[in-house]
Amino acid sequence: MFLRGFRRRTGKPVPELATLFRSIVTEGRDFHPMASDFLEHFMDGAGASRTMSLRWLRSFKVIKKAERKNQNRFERQLVREAKVLRDGASTWLHDYWDARINAFIGTELFYVSRMSLLRSQGSFVLTRAGLEVRMSGTVRHHWFDPYDWDRGRWVYIPRHGFVPIAVGRELVESDEARDFLMESRHVQTLAGTYLDGRWPWRGSTRFEWSLVRTKH
């Protein structure tokens, strides 16, 4: 979750470590409610996975930047396929892209998930009619990260200063806490066109991405 470093032990009694994390949960609710909720789940959730609020997750620029990175990758692939497609022909494109995410220090996302991954799986169909190629498809995004305390030496937590990463490891080893998987899924659709350009002009493209709304 945090900065990479050497493994060390705190040398303190487990009840004292548990009390520290409980106090972080209680005192952090006013300014980092989501981070407090997930730390509490680390202590009480018995390792059950948690689904992240999509609205909260996508409120961070770094998440949308990763999403856009994978969208751009798909768009470039589609343009390459469109350029070589014969008139009257259709083809499918299936692929996936991974974008690594590093949350900015000080944001609430940093305290929930320092480093995570967005995997985007896409399926598209392309059809050419004369100079125009129409493209449409669906991309299924899966954000995930294990909530653990296995990487780093310490993390700065407001009102508590620098807290050793070893606290979390020792609580897991003593069965006072459990690592768990955090994840979130959402779907986007794509509608686009590629129009061949007459030499020496380049072809033109248009892509429109739409988020599929769900009840949750």
Short mmCIF file of C-alpha atoms in Angstrom, two decimals:
data_model
loop_
_atom_site.label_atom_id
_atom_site.label_comp_id
_atom_site.label_asym_id
_atom_site.label_seq_id
_atom_site.Cartn_x
_atom_site.Cartn_y
_atom_site.Cartn_z
CA MET A 1 0.00 0.00 0.00
CA PHE A 2 2.73 2.47 0.88
CA LEU A 3 6.39 3.29 0.35
CA ARG A 4 8.67 0.37 -0.32
CA GLY A 5 11.28 -0.36 2.34
CA PHE A 6 12.67 -2.88 4.84
CA ARG A 7 10.62 -5.13 7.11
CA ARG A 8 10.87 -4.26 10.80
CA ARG A 9 8.96 -5.16 13.93
CA THR A 10 7.61 -2.64 16.39
CA GLY A 11 8.53 -4.56 19.55
CA LYS A 12 5.27 -3.40 21.16
CA PRO A 13 2.45 -5.54 22.63
CA VAL A 14 -0.30 -6.49 20.16
CA PRO A 15 -3.10 -4.91 22.30
CA GLU A 16 -1.24 -1.60 22.14
CA LEU A 17 -0.99 -1.86 18.35
CA ALA A 18 -4.69 -2.69 18.05
CA THR A 19 -5.55 0.32 20.23
CA LEU A 20 -3.48 2.55 17.95
CA PHE A 21 -5.36 1.44 14.83
CA ARG A 22 -8.72 1.75 16.60
CA SER A 23 -7.85 5.32 17.54
CA ILE A 24 -6.91 6.07 13.92
CA VAL A 25 -10.31 4.77 12.82
CA THR A 26 -12.19 6.88 15.37
CA GLU A 27 -10.25 10.12 14.95
CA GLY A 28 -10.06 9.87 11.16
CA ARG A 29 -13.77 9.74 10.43
CA ASP A 30 -14.17 13.52 10.31
CA PHE A 31 -11.61 14.12 7.56
CA HIS A 32 -11.00 10.69 5.90
CA PRO A 33 -14.24 8.71 6.42
CA MET A 34 -13.62 6.22 3.62
CA ALA A 35 -10.08 5.47 4.78
CA SER A 36 -11.35 4.99 8.33
CA ASP A 37 -14.06 2.65 7.12
CA PHE A 38 -11.58 0.46 5.26
CA LEU A 39 -9.11 0.41 8.15
CA GLU A 40 -11.96 -0.70 10.40
CA HIS A 41 -12.81 -3.44 7.91
CA PHE A 42 -9.16 -4.50 8.02
CA MET A 43 -9.62 -4.99 11.76
CA ASP A 44 -13.12 -6.51 11.77
CA GLY A 45 -13.91 -7.77 8.25
CA ALA A 46 -12.31 -11.24 8.56
CA GLY A 47 -10.75 -10.82 5.11
CA ALA A 48 -14.01 -10.35 3.19
CA SER A 49 -13.55 -8.39 -0.04
CA ARG A 50 -15.00 -4.89 -0.34
CA THR A 51 -16.55 -3.20 -3.34
CA MET A 52 -15.46 0.41 -3.69
CA SER A 53 -17.96 3.19 -4.37
CA LEU A 54 -17.53 3.97 -8.08
CA ARG A 55 -18.54 7.60 -7.64
CA TRP A 56 -15.97 8.05 -4.88
CA LEU A 57 -13.25 6.22 -6.78
CA ARG A 58 -13.74 8.15 -10.02
CA SER A 59 -13.71 11.45 -8.13
CA PHE A 60 -9.90 11.22 -8.13
CA LYS A 61 -8.12 12.52 -11.22
CA VAL A 62 -5.53 9.75 -11.08
CA ILE A 63 -8.28 7.14 -11.58
CA LYS A 64 -9.81 8.92 -14.55
CA LYS A 65 -6.33 9.44 -15.97
CA ALA A 66 -5.74 5.67 -15.89
CA GLU A 67 -9.13 5.11 -17.48
CA ARG A 68 -8.33 7.59 -20.24
CA LYS A 69 -4.93 5.98 -20.78
CA ASN A 70 -6.57 2.65 -21.56
CA GLN A 71 -9.20 4.34 -23.73
CA ASN A 72 -6.45 5.93 -25.81
CA ARG A 73 -4.79 2.56 -26.26
CA PHE A 74 -8.02 1.07 -27.61
CA GLU A 75 -8.57 4.05 -29.90
CA ARG A 76 -5.13 3.69 -31.46
CA GLN A 77 -5.75 -0.01 -32.07
CA LEU A 78 -9.10 0.69 -33.67
CA VAL A 79 -7.65 3.28 -36.03
CA ARG A 80 -4.97 0.82 -37.15
CA GLU A 81 -7.63 -1.82 -37.84
CA ALA A 82 -9.86 0.69 -39.63
CA LYS A 83 -7.13 1.78 -42.03
CA VAL A 84 -6.59 -1.72 -43.43
CA LEU A 85 -10.23 -2.86 -43.48
CA ARG A 86 -11.56 -3.55 -46.99
CA ASP A 87 -14.72 -1.95 -48.34
CA GLY A 88 -17.81 -3.87 -47.27
CA ALA A 89 -15.89 -5.93 -44.71
CA SER A 90 -16.30 -6.21 -40.93
CA THR A 91 -13.93 -7.35 -38.21
CA TRP A 92 -13.78 -7.82 -34.43
CA LEU A 93 -11.19 -6.52 -32.01
CA HIS A 94 -10.76 -8.06 -28.55
CA ASP A 95 -7.99 -6.98 -26.16
CA TYR A 96 -7.23 -5.69 -22.68
CA TRP A 97 -4.95 -3.07 -21.17
CA ASP A 98 -3.60 -2.55 -17.65
CA ALA A 99 -2.91 0.89 -16.19
CA ARG A 100 -1.00 1.19 -12.92
CA ILE A 101 -2.18 3.84 -10.50
CA ASN A 102 -0.15 5.69 -7.85
CA ALA A 103 -2.31 7.84 -5.59
CA PHE A 104 -1.04 11.27 -4.63
CA ILE A 105 0.27 11.61 -1.08
CA GLY A 106 -2.20 13.43 1.14
CA THR A 107 -5.33 12.42 -0.77
CA GLU A 108 -7.80 10.06 0.85
CA LEU A 109 -7.20 7.58 -1.96
CA PHE A 110 -3.57 7.38 -0.79
CA TYR A 111 -4.71 6.18 2.64
CA VAL A 112 -7.02 3.58 1.10
CA SER A 113 -4.91 2.42 -1.84
CA ARG A 114 -1.40 3.71 -2.48
CA MET A 115 -0.83 1.60 -5.59
CA SER A 116 -3.52 -0.16 -7.59
CA LEU A 117 -4.38 -1.46 -11.06
CA LEU A 118 -7.11 -0.72 -13.59
CA ARG A 119 -7.68 -3.56 -16.06
CA SER A 120 -9.82 -2.68 -19.08
CA GLN A 121 -11.16 -5.45 -21.31
CA GLY A 122 -12.61 -4.34 -24.62
CA SER A 123 -14.62 -5.93 -27.40
CA PHE A 124 -15.36 -3.97 -30.59
CA VAL A 125 -16.78 -4.43 -34.09
CA LEU A 126 -15.67 -2.41 -37.11
CA THR A 127 -17.54 -2.15 -40.44
CA ARG A 128 -16.40 -0.28 -43.55
CA ALA A 129 -18.69 1.33 -46.12
CA GLY A 130 -16.68 3.25 -48.69
CA LEU A 131 -14.42 5.79 -47.00
CA GLU A 132 -16.12 5.46 -43.62
CA VAL A 133 -15.51 2.85 -40.93
CA ARG A 134 -18.01 2.64 -38.09
CA MET A 135 -16.83 1.30 -34.74
CA SER A 136 -18.75 0.28 -31.65
CA GLY A 137 -18.03 -1.78 -28.57
CA THR A 138 -17.90 -2.23 -24.83
CA VAL A 139 -15.10 -1.90 -22.30
CA ARG A 140 -15.33 -3.53 -18.88
CA HIS A 141 -13.12 -1.80 -16.33
CA HIS A 142 -11.96 -3.63 -13.21
CA TRP A 143 -10.10 -1.65 -10.55
CA PHE A 144 -8.51 -3.71 -7.78
CA ASP A 145 -5.91 -3.64 -5.04
CA PRO A 146 -5.19 -5.87 -2.00
CA TYR A 147 -5.54 -3.93 1.24
CA ASP A 148 -2.41 -4.96 3.11
CA TRP A 149 0.49 -3.55 5.07
CA ASP A 150 3.29 -5.49 3.38
CA ARG A 151 5.25 -2.79 1.58
CA GLY A 152 7.09 0.09 3.18
CA ARG A 153 8.47 1.28 6.50
CA TRP A 154 5.94 3.87 7.65
CA VAL A 155 3.12 6.12 6.55
CA TYR A 156 2.22 9.59 7.80
CA ILE A 157 -1.27 9.69 9.30
CA PRO A 158 -2.78 13.02 10.43
CA ARG A 159 -2.90 13.42 14.25
CA HIS A 160 -0.75 10.29 14.66
CA GLY A 161 2.44 11.20 12.84
CA PHE A 162 4.55 8.48 11.22
CA VAL A 163 3.01 5.05 11.83
CA PRO A 164 5.19 1.98 11.09
CA ILE A 165 3.89 -0.36 8.39
CA ALA A 166 4.94 -3.18 10.74
CA VAL A 167 1.89 -2.41 12.91
CA GLY A 168 -0.43 -3.78 10.26
CA ARG A 169 1.76 -6.80 9.57
CA GLU A 170 1.97 -7.73 13.24
CA LEU A 171 -1.79 -7.42 13.67
CA VAL A 172 -2.32 -9.80 10.74
CA GLU A 173 0.27 -12.25 12.12
CA SER A 174 -1.48 -12.22 15.51
CA ASP A 175 -4.90 -12.73 13.86
CA GLU A 176 -6.14 -9.34 15.04
CA ALA A 177 -6.67 -8.16 11.46
CA ARG A 178 -7.00 -9.60 7.95
CA ASP A 179 -5.87 -8.42 4.53
CA PHE A 180 -8.65 -8.18 1.96
CA LEU A 181 -9.31 -7.34 -1.67
CA MET A 182 -10.68 -3.96 -2.71
CA GLU A 183 -12.30 -3.74 -6.10
CA SER A 184 -14.72 -1.84 -8.30
CA ARG A 185 -16.18 -2.52 -11.74
CA HIS A 186 -17.82 -0.33 -14.33
CA VAL A 187 -18.70 -0.54 -18.01
CA GLN A 188 -18.34 1.98 -20.82
CA THR A 189 -19.58 1.87 -24.39
CA LEU A 190 -17.79 3.32 -27.39
CA ALA A 191 -19.21 4.67 -30.66
CA GLY A 192 -16.78 5.97 -33.24
CA THR A 193 -16.04 6.58 -36.89
CA TYR A 194 -12.92 6.70 -39.00
CA LEU A 195 -13.02 8.57 -42.31
CA ASP A 196 -10.28 7.99 -44.86
CA GLY A 197 -8.53 11.13 -46.06
CA ARG A 198 -7.54 11.70 -49.66
CA TRP A 199 -3.76 12.04 -50.10
CA PRO A 200 -2.01 14.05 -48.74
CA TRP A 201 -4.64 14.58 -46.03
CA ARG A 202 -4.82 12.37 -42.96
CA GLY A 203 -7.94 10.45 -42.00
CA SER A 204 -10.24 11.86 -39.33
CA THR A 205 -11.59 10.05 -36.27
CA ARG A 206 -14.38 10.60 -33.76
CA PHE A 207 -14.84 8.66 -30.53
CA GLU A 208 -17.60 8.98 -27.95
CA TRP A 209 -17.34 7.15 -24.62
CA SER A 210 -20.38 6.68 -22.39
CA LEU A 211 -20.59 5.29 -18.86
CA VAL A 212 -23.20 2.58 -18.40
CA ARG A 213 -25.21 3.57 -15.35
CA THR A 214 -26.17 0.92 -12.83
CA LYS A 215 -28.48 0.89 -9.83
CA HIS A 216 -25.55 0.58 -7.40
#
